[in-house]
């Protein structure tokens, strides 16, 4: 009888270890310690033993019971802790945000035309110039008249101007070049003046490989004493070298602009040996200085204006200027 119970108590640990939940533990507990268990039966039978053997048998029985009780308590603790852990796991809310790893995050960058503009500003600032700005909508005075292009002048037609329906006919327009900024600066500042003025310009030009109806120019103006055409040529050489290195050459071709005298156009060499027209330049016309209240006997100046989009085309060896406004990220991300 005692041996049977002790054997059952010894097996209890194994049975409890494989119990799946606390209900199974309760069944085993009832089986081993309950009212109809072998333990209860053995306890009842203690009375049948000789009084001399009773105490020792009772101690053995208690020891076996204590072992079973300890194993039951341990199994219950294990199953309630893991049961709670399971429930927590099942009810867990994932509050962390995870981005799909298939599309890695990539940093964007400035548009190649903006990069060219920034670089140009840096080069000229390095040469002692400051950056000036003017409005994109201009009056006929700033866009034409003060620049020595009176109303009757044929050069007005050459600028293919986009007019704004405001005031007198052909009085207000989208600026067709950045040269009006020269006038605004000279009206407001005393020489010596060394400025560059980058910005958007507009013409009725049809878009093609080298033209856009909305494009960017950068204007340069230097007004000081004893300025010569040599200073202008040296400045152009210097900025072309700073921007492209020594391989690219610049050349001046005689030309005509009403606001400069003499005037020239300047080209830069392309890798295939051809030349690309980049802009116009010249010595500031005395009439322009006078229109701004500057005495041409005392002060001279040179000015230049060229296309930033054209320059970026050249810089990156691009075939078609329209690529810059298609906004195809596959194209733009290369620069
Ligand atoms: C002028 O606009 C003069 N204001 C430049 C100037 C300034 C001359 C100061 C003398 C003194 P022109 O129309 O040539 O000049 O334009 C200058 C440059 O702008 C061109 O050489 C070209 O690089 C760029 N450009 C002109 N039209 C377009 C266009 N539709 N698309 C892209 N670039 C253009």
PDB file of N, CA and C and ligand atoms in Angstrom, residues 143 147 149 158-160 176-180 182 201-221 232 253 255-267 276-284 302-311 321, ligand 1:
ATOM      1  N   UNK A 143      13.226  96.810 -68.721  1.00  0.00           N
ATOM      2  CA  UNK A 143      13.563  95.730 -69.662  1.00  0.00           C
ATOM      3  C   UNK A 143      14.161  96.276 -70.959  1.00  0.00           C
ATOM      4  N   UNK A 147      17.928 100.535 -70.937  1.00  0.00           N
ATOM      5  CA  UNK A 147      19.028  99.769 -71.558  1.00  0.00           C
ATOM      6  C   UNK A 147      19.305 100.262 -72.983  1.00  0.00           C
ATOM      7  N   UNK A 149      17.221 100.876 -75.374  1.00  0.00           N
ATOM      8  CA  UNK A 149      16.381 100.299 -76.437  1.00  0.00           C
ATOM      9  C   UNK A 149      15.060 101.077 -76.439  1.00  0.00           C
ATOM     10  N   UNK A 158      13.631  91.623 -81.351  1.00  0.00           N
ATOM     11  CA  UNK A 158      14.514  90.457 -81.265  1.00  0.00           C
ATOM     12  C   UNK A 158      14.389  89.708 -79.944  1.00  0.00           C
ATOM     13  N   UNK A 159      13.831  90.370 -78.949  1.00  0.00           N
ATOM     14  CA  UNK A 159      13.753  89.702 -77.647  1.00  0.00           C
ATOM     15  C   UNK A 159      12.526  88.804 -77.477  1.00  0.00           C
ATOM     16  N   UNK A 160      11.640  88.771 -78.511  1.00  0.00           N
ATOM     17  CA  UNK A 160      10.489  87.857 -78.477  1.00  0.00           C
ATOM     18  C   UNK A 160       9.788  87.877 -77.116  1.00  0.00           C
ATOM     19  N   UNK A 176      12.710  89.635 -70.418  1.00  0.00           N
ATOM     20  CA  UNK A 176      13.238  88.778 -71.484  1.00  0.00           C
ATOM     21  C   UNK A 176      14.730  88.527 -71.314  1.00  0.00           C
ATOM     22  N   UNK A 177      15.342  89.178 -70.334  1.00  0.00           N
ATOM     23  CA  UNK A 177      16.742  88.929 -69.981  1.00  0.00           C
ATOM     24  C   UNK A 177      16.966  89.442 -68.552  1.00  0.00           C
ATOM     25  N   UNK A 178      18.152  89.194 -68.009  1.00  0.00           N
ATOM     26  CA  UNK A 178      18.419  89.656 -66.642  1.00  0.00           C
ATOM     27  C   UNK A 178      19.033  91.060 -66.634  1.00  0.00           C
ATOM     28  N   UNK A 179      19.224  91.655 -67.818  1.00  0.00           N
ATOM     29  CA  UNK A 179      19.854  92.983 -67.860  1.00  0.00           C
ATOM     30  C   UNK A 179      19.090  94.070 -67.084  1.00  0.00           C
ATOM     31  N   UNK A 180      17.739  93.993 -66.927  1.00  0.00           N
ATOM     32  CA  UNK A 180      17.077  95.021 -66.109  1.00  0.00           C
ATOM     33  C   UNK A 180      17.645  95.117 -64.690  1.00  0.00           C
ATOM     34  N   UNK A 182      20.724  95.117 -63.886  1.00  0.00           N
ATOM     35  CA  UNK A 182      21.820  96.114 -63.968  1.00  0.00           C
ATOM     36  C   UNK A 182      21.304  97.497 -63.618  1.00  0.00           C
ATOM     37  N   UNK A 201      14.149  83.953 -66.874  1.00  0.00           N
ATOM     38  CA  UNK A 201      13.831  84.882 -67.966  1.00  0.00           C
ATOM     39  C   UNK A 201      12.885  84.163 -68.924  1.00  0.00           C
ATOM     40  N   UNK A 202      12.156  84.939 -69.716  1.00  0.00           N
ATOM     41  CA  UNK A 202      11.061  84.347 -70.500  1.00  0.00           C
ATOM     42  C   UNK A 202      11.027  84.928 -71.912  1.00  0.00           C
ATOM     43  N   UNK A 203      10.798  84.074 -72.884  1.00  0.00           N
ATOM     44  CA  UNK A 203      10.635  84.534 -74.284  1.00  0.00           C
ATOM     45  C   UNK A 203       9.629  83.648 -74.991  1.00  0.00           C
ATOM     46  N   UNK A 204       9.112  84.149 -76.111  1.00  0.00           N
ATOM     47  CA  UNK A 204       8.129  83.353 -76.853  1.00  0.00           C
ATOM     48  C   UNK A 204       8.798  82.225 -77.643  1.00  0.00           C
ATOM     49  N   UNK A 205      10.074  81.995 -77.408  1.00  0.00           N
ATOM     50  CA  UNK A 205      10.808  80.945 -78.137  1.00  0.00           C
ATOM     51  C   UNK A 205      10.108  79.590 -78.026  1.00  0.00           C
ATOM     52  N   UNK A 206      10.082  78.867 -79.140  1.00  0.00           N
ATOM     53  CA  UNK A 206       9.566  77.497 -79.117  1.00  0.00           C
ATOM     54  C   UNK A 206      10.671  76.592 -78.567  1.00  0.00           C
ATOM     55  N   UNK A 207      10.266  75.668 -77.713  1.00  0.00           N
ATOM     56  CA  UNK A 207      11.282  74.775 -77.127  1.00  0.00           C
ATOM     57  C   UNK A 207      11.902  73.895 -78.211  1.00  0.00           C
ATOM     58  N   UNK A 208      13.221  73.831 -78.223  1.00  0.00           N
ATOM     59  CA  UNK A 208      13.943  72.871 -79.078  1.00  0.00           C
ATOM     60  C   UNK A 208      15.197  72.424 -78.329  1.00  0.00           C
ATOM     61  N   UNK A 209      16.144  71.810 -79.019  1.00  0.00           N
ATOM     62  CA  UNK A 209      17.292  71.222 -78.324  1.00  0.00           C
ATOM     63  C   UNK A 209      18.135  72.253 -77.579  1.00  0.00           C
ATOM     64  N   UNK A 210      18.089  73.539 -78.032  1.00  0.00           N
ATOM     65  CA  UNK A 210      18.915  74.564 -77.372  1.00  0.00           C
ATOM     66  C   UNK A 210      18.094  75.726 -76.804  1.00  0.00           C
ATOM     67  N   UNK A 211      16.767  75.681 -76.914  1.00  0.00           N
ATOM     68  CA  UNK A 211      15.922  76.781 -76.427  1.00  0.00           C
ATOM     69  C   UNK A 211      14.812  76.288 -75.512  1.00  0.00           C
ATOM     70  N   UNK A 212      14.499  77.120 -74.510  1.00  0.00           N
ATOM     71  CA  UNK A 212      13.316  76.904 -73.676  1.00  0.00           C
ATOM     72  C   UNK A 212      12.579  78.237 -73.594  1.00  0.00           C
ATOM     73  N   UNK A 213      11.251  78.241 -73.499  1.00  0.00           N
ATOM     74  CA  UNK A 213      10.547  79.523 -73.352  1.00  0.00           C
ATOM     75  C   UNK A 213      10.779  80.162 -71.976  1.00  0.00           C
ATOM     76  N   UNK A 214      11.018  79.363 -70.964  1.00  0.00           N
ATOM     77  CA  UNK A 214      11.395  79.891 -69.638  1.00  0.00           C
ATOM     78  C   UNK A 214      12.765  79.318 -69.333  1.00  0.00           C
ATOM     79  N   UNK A 215      13.753  80.172 -69.225  1.00  0.00           N
ATOM     80  CA  UNK A 215      15.122  79.696 -69.018  1.00  0.00           C
ATOM     81  C   UNK A 215      15.793  80.573 -67.973  1.00  0.00           C
ATOM     82  N   UNK A 216      17.060  80.342 -67.732  1.00  0.00           N
ATOM     83  CA  UNK A 216      17.759  81.087 -66.676  1.00  0.00           C
ATOM     84  C   UNK A 216      18.979  81.792 -67.246  1.00  0.00           C
ATOM     85  N   UNK A 217      19.145  83.016 -66.834  1.00  0.00           N
ATOM     86  CA  UNK A 217      20.358  83.747 -67.220  1.00  0.00           C
ATOM     87  C   UNK A 217      21.089  84.201 -65.966  1.00  0.00           C
ATOM     88  N   UNK A 218      22.357  84.546 -66.163  1.00  0.00           N
ATOM     89  CA  UNK A 218      23.085  85.235 -65.092  1.00  0.00           C
ATOM     90  C   UNK A 218      23.730  86.469 -65.712  1.00  0.00           C
ATOM     91  N   UNK A 219      23.454  87.567 -65.065  1.00  0.00           N
ATOM     92  CA  UNK A 219      23.953  88.854 -65.532  1.00  0.00           C
ATOM     93  C   UNK A 219      25.159  89.229 -64.684  1.00  0.00           C
ATOM     94  N   UNK A 220      26.145  89.825 -65.315  1.00  0.00           N
ATOM     95  CA  UNK A 220      27.281  90.334 -64.545  1.00  0.00           C
ATOM     96  C   UNK A 220      27.474  91.800 -64.865  1.00  0.00           C
ATOM     97  N   UNK A 221      27.841  92.576 -63.862  1.00  0.00           N
ATOM     98  CA  UNK A 221      28.074  94.009 -64.089  1.00  0.00           C
ATOM     99  C   UNK A 221      29.219  94.477 -63.206  1.00  0.00           C
ATOM    100  N   UNK A 232      37.150  92.613 -69.139  1.00  0.00           N
ATOM    101  CA  UNK A 232      36.001  91.761 -69.458  1.00  0.00           C
ATOM    102  C   UNK A 232      36.471  90.406 -69.986  1.00  0.00           C
ATOM    103  N   UNK A 253      33.215  86.969 -80.062  1.00  0.00           N
ATOM    104  CA  UNK A 253      32.913  87.320 -81.466  1.00  0.00           C
ATOM    105  C   UNK A 253      32.239  88.676 -81.452  1.00  0.00           C
ATOM    106  N   UNK A 255      29.701  91.526 -81.902  1.00  0.00           N
ATOM    107  CA  UNK A 255      28.246  91.403 -82.026  1.00  0.00           C
ATOM    108  C   UNK A 255      27.616  92.766 -81.752  1.00  0.00           C
ATOM    109  N   UNK A 256      26.330  92.763 -81.550  1.00  0.00           N
ATOM    110  CA  UNK A 256      25.670  94.038 -81.289  1.00  0.00           C
ATOM    111  C   UNK A 256      24.615  93.902 -80.197  1.00  0.00           C
ATOM    112  N   UNK A 257      24.705  94.727 -79.191  1.00  0.00           N
ATOM    113  CA  UNK A 257      23.626  94.909 -78.213  1.00  0.00           C
ATOM    114  C   UNK A 257      23.500  96.413 -78.002  1.00  0.00           C
ATOM    115  N   UNK A 258      22.282  96.961 -77.942  1.00  0.00           N
ATOM    116  CA  UNK A 258      22.135  98.417 -77.792  1.00  0.00           C
ATOM    117  C   UNK A 258      22.713  98.933 -76.475  1.00  0.00           C
ATOM    118  N   UNK A 259      22.825  98.049 -75.459  1.00  0.00           N
ATOM    119  CA  UNK A 259      23.252  98.510 -74.133  1.00  0.00           C
ATOM    120  C   UNK A 259      24.741  98.366 -73.896  1.00  0.00           C
ATOM    121  N   UNK A 260      25.471  97.825 -74.858  1.00  0.00           N
ATOM    122  CA  UNK A 260      26.945  97.757 -74.715  1.00  0.00           C
ATOM    123  C   UNK A 260      27.599  98.250 -75.999  1.00  0.00           C
ATOM    124  N   UNK A 261      28.779  98.846 -75.853  1.00  0.00           N
ATOM    125  CA  UNK A 261      29.515  99.330 -77.025  1.00  0.00           C
ATOM    126  C   UNK A 261      30.999  99.389 -76.682  1.00  0.00           C
ATOM    127  N   UNK A 262      31.890  98.608 -77.258  1.00  0.00           N
ATOM    128  CA  UNK A 262      31.566  97.557 -78.230  1.00  0.00           C
ATOM    129  C   UNK A 262      30.875  96.360 -77.558  1.00  0.00           C
ATOM    130  N   UNK A 263      30.311  95.506 -78.411  1.00  0.00           N
ATOM    131  CA  UNK A 263      29.598  94.321 -77.913  1.00  0.00           C
ATOM    132  C   UNK A 263      30.225  93.063 -78.499  1.00  0.00           C
ATOM    133  N   UNK A 264      30.034  91.974 -77.796  1.00  0.00           N
ATOM    134  CA  UNK A 264      30.538  90.691 -78.298  1.00  0.00           C
ATOM    135  C   UNK A 264      29.630  89.571 -77.819  1.00  0.00           C
ATOM    136  N   UNK A 265      29.714  88.458 -78.539  1.00  0.00           N
ATOM    137  CA  UNK A 265      29.083  87.245 -78.026  1.00  0.00           C
ATOM    138  C   UNK A 265      30.216  86.318 -77.643  1.00  0.00           C
ATOM    139  N   UNK A 266      30.012  85.520 -76.618  1.00  0.00           N
ATOM    140  CA  UNK A 266      31.098  84.599 -76.301  1.00  0.00           C
ATOM    141  C   UNK A 266      30.620  83.156 -76.357  1.00  0.00           C
ATOM    142  N   UNK A 267      31.513  82.349 -76.879  1.00  0.00           N
ATOM    143  CA  UNK A 267      31.234  80.922 -77.078  1.00  0.00           C
ATOM    144  C   UNK A 267      32.226  80.138 -76.238  1.00  0.00           C
ATOM    145  N   UNK A 276      29.752  76.523 -78.641  1.00  0.00           N
ATOM    146  CA  UNK A 276      28.371  76.750 -78.196  1.00  0.00           C
ATOM    147  C   UNK A 276      28.259  78.184 -77.710  1.00  0.00           C
ATOM    148  N   UNK A 277      27.272  78.918 -78.280  1.00  0.00           N
ATOM    149  CA  UNK A 277      27.076  80.302 -77.844  1.00  0.00           C
ATOM    150  C   UNK A 277      26.523  80.302 -76.423  1.00  0.00           C
ATOM    151  N   UNK A 278      27.228  81.013 -75.542  1.00  0.00           N
ATOM    152  CA  UNK A 278      26.802  81.026 -74.145  1.00  0.00           C
ATOM    153  C   UNK A 278      26.151  82.348 -73.760  1.00  0.00           C
ATOM    154  N   UNK A 279      26.647  83.437 -74.293  1.00  0.00           N
ATOM    155  CA  UNK A 279      26.045  84.716 -73.907  1.00  0.00           C
ATOM    156  C   UNK A 279      26.612  85.892 -74.649  1.00  0.00           C
ATOM    157  N   UNK A 280      26.112  87.064 -74.215  1.00  0.00           N
ATOM    158  CA  UNK A 280      26.568  88.325 -74.803  1.00  0.00           C
ATOM    159  C   UNK A 280      27.288  89.142 -73.745  1.00  0.00           C
ATOM    160  N   UNK A 281      28.075  90.116 -74.222  1.00  0.00           N
ATOM    161  CA  UNK A 281      28.811  90.948 -73.271  1.00  0.00           C
ATOM    162  C   UNK A 281      29.273  92.231 -73.971  1.00  0.00           C
ATOM    163  N   UNK A 282      29.886  93.108 -73.225  1.00  0.00           N
ATOM    164  CA  UNK A 282      30.412  94.329 -73.826  1.00  0.00           C
ATOM    165  C   UNK A 282      30.672  95.385 -72.776  1.00  0.00           C
ATOM    166  N   UNK A 283      31.141  96.536 -73.250  1.00  0.00           N
ATOM    167  CA  UNK A 283      31.368  97.666 -72.346  1.00  0.00           C
ATOM    168  C   UNK A 283      30.047  98.421 -72.200  1.00  0.00           C
ATOM    169  N   UNK A 284      29.672  98.732 -70.976  1.00  0.00           N
ATOM    170  CA  UNK A 284      28.365  99.365 -70.738  1.00  0.00           C
ATOM    171  C   UNK A 284      28.273 100.671 -71.538  1.00  0.00           C
ATOM    172  N   UNK A 302      31.810  97.027 -67.575  1.00  0.00           N
ATOM    173  CA  UNK A 302      31.493  95.965 -68.542  1.00  0.00           C
ATOM    174  C   UNK A 302      30.329  95.162 -68.000  1.00  0.00           C
ATOM    175  N   UNK A 303      29.636  94.479 -68.919  1.00  0.00           N
ATOM    176  CA  UNK A 303      28.492  93.657 -68.513  1.00  0.00           C
ATOM    177  C   UNK A 303      28.485  92.401 -69.360  1.00  0.00           C
ATOM    178  N   UNK A 304      27.910  91.368 -68.816  1.00  0.00           N
ATOM    179  CA  UNK A 304      27.726  90.135 -69.602  1.00  0.00           C
ATOM    180  C   UNK A 304      26.444  89.460 -69.123  1.00  0.00           C
ATOM    181  N   UNK A 305      25.898  88.628 -70.000  1.00  0.00           N
ATOM    182  CA  UNK A 305      24.696  87.888 -69.613  1.00  0.00           C
ATOM    183  C   UNK A 305      24.692  86.581 -70.380  1.00  0.00           C
ATOM    184  N   UNK A 306      24.554  85.482 -69.678  1.00  0.00           N
ATOM    185  CA  UNK A 306      24.530  84.217 -70.419  1.00  0.00           C
ATOM    186  C   UNK A 306      23.547  83.228 -69.822  1.00  0.00           C
ATOM    187  N   UNK A 307      23.293  82.187 -70.613  1.00  0.00           N
ATOM    188  CA  UNK A 307      22.266  81.217 -70.254  1.00  0.00           C
ATOM    189  C   UNK A 307      22.810  80.155 -69.316  1.00  0.00           C
ATOM    190  N   UNK A 308      22.170  80.014 -68.136  1.00  0.00           N
ATOM    191  CA  UNK A 308      22.628  79.017 -67.158  1.00  0.00           C
ATOM    192  C   UNK A 308      22.249  77.603 -67.623  1.00  0.00           C
ATOM    193  N   UNK A 309      21.062  77.483 -68.254  1.00  0.00           N
ATOM    194  CA  UNK A 309      20.637  76.158 -68.733  1.00  0.00           C
ATOM    195  C   UNK A 309      21.602  75.674 -69.822  1.00  0.00           C
ATOM    196  N   UNK A 310      21.997  76.600 -70.694  1.00  0.00           N
ATOM    197  CA  UNK A 310      22.958  76.252 -71.753  1.00  0.00           C
ATOM    198  C   UNK A 310      24.276  75.810 -71.150  1.00  0.00           C
ATOM    199  N   UNK A 311      24.659  76.493 -70.102  1.00  0.00           N
ATOM    200  CA  UNK A 311      25.922  76.166 -69.456  1.00  0.00           C
ATOM    201  C   UNK A 311      25.855  74.772 -68.806  1.00  0.00           C
ATOM    202  N   UNK A 321      18.365  70.403 -74.283  1.00  0.00           N
ATOM    203  CA  UNK A 321      18.104  71.257 -73.111  1.00  0.00           C
ATOM    204  C   UNK A 321      16.731  70.952 -72.488  1.00  0.00           C
TER     205      UNK A 321
HETATM  206  C1  LIG B   1      20.849  88.907 -73.866  1.00  0.00           C
HETATM  207  O1  LIG B   1      19.863  88.448 -73.297  1.00  0.00           O
HETATM  208  C2  LIG B   1      21.620  90.024 -73.291  1.00  0.00           C
HETATM  209  N1  LIG B   1      20.881  90.645 -72.232  1.00  0.00           N
HETATM  210  C3  LIG B   1      22.986  89.542 -72.822  1.00  0.00           C
HETATM  211  C4  LIG B   1      23.921  90.665 -72.493  1.00  0.00           C
HETATM  212  C5  LIG B   1      24.023  91.104 -71.184  1.00  0.00           C
HETATM  213  C6  LIG B   1      24.686  91.261 -73.458  1.00  0.00           C
HETATM  214  C7  LIG B   1      24.888  92.135 -70.865  1.00  0.00           C
HETATM  215  C8  LIG B   1      25.560  92.319 -73.177  1.00  0.00           C
HETATM  216  C9  LIG B   1      25.645  92.714 -71.860  1.00  0.00           C
HETATM  217  P1  LIG B   1      20.832  87.044 -75.728  1.00  0.00           P
HETATM  218  O2  LIG B   1      19.481  87.271 -76.238  1.00  0.00           O
HETATM  219  O3  LIG B   1      21.876  86.669 -76.734  1.00  0.00           O
HETATM  220  O4  LIG B   1      21.394  88.291 -74.928  1.00  0.00           O
HETATM  221  O5  LIG B   1      20.771  85.898 -74.636  1.00  0.00           O
HETATM  222  C10 LIG B   1      21.888  85.574 -73.850  1.00  0.00           C
HETATM  223  C11 LIG B   1      22.022  84.070 -73.647  1.00  0.00           C
HETATM  224  O6  LIG B   1      20.836  83.549 -73.072  1.00  0.00           O
HETATM  225  C12 LIG B   1      22.143  83.260 -74.929  1.00  0.00           C
HETATM  226  O7  LIG B   1      23.484  83.273 -75.395  1.00  0.00           O
HETATM  227  C13 LIG B   1      21.762  81.895 -74.473  1.00  0.00           C
HETATM  228  O8  LIG B   1      22.819  81.265 -73.755  1.00  0.00           O
HETATM  229  C14 LIG B   1      20.665  82.208 -73.477  1.00  0.00           C
HETATM  230  N2  LIG B   1      19.356  82.072 -74.105  1.00  0.00           N
HETATM  231  C15 LIG B   1      18.690  82.946 -74.876  1.00  0.00           C
HETATM  232  N3  LIG B   1      17.496  82.466 -75.259  1.00  0.00           N
HETATM  233  C16 LIG B   1      17.390  81.251 -74.706  1.00  0.00           C
HETATM  234  C17 LIG B   1      16.378  80.234 -74.710  1.00  0.00           C
HETATM  235  N4  LIG B   1      15.211  80.415 -75.330  1.00  0.00           N
HETATM  236  N5  LIG B   1      16.609  79.088 -74.039  1.00  0.00           N
HETATM  237  C18 LIG B   1      17.777  78.927 -73.364  1.00  0.00           C
HETATM  238  N6  LIG B   1      18.758  79.816 -73.321  1.00  0.00           N
HETATM  239  C19 LIG B   1      18.571  80.982 -73.975  1.00  0.00           C
END
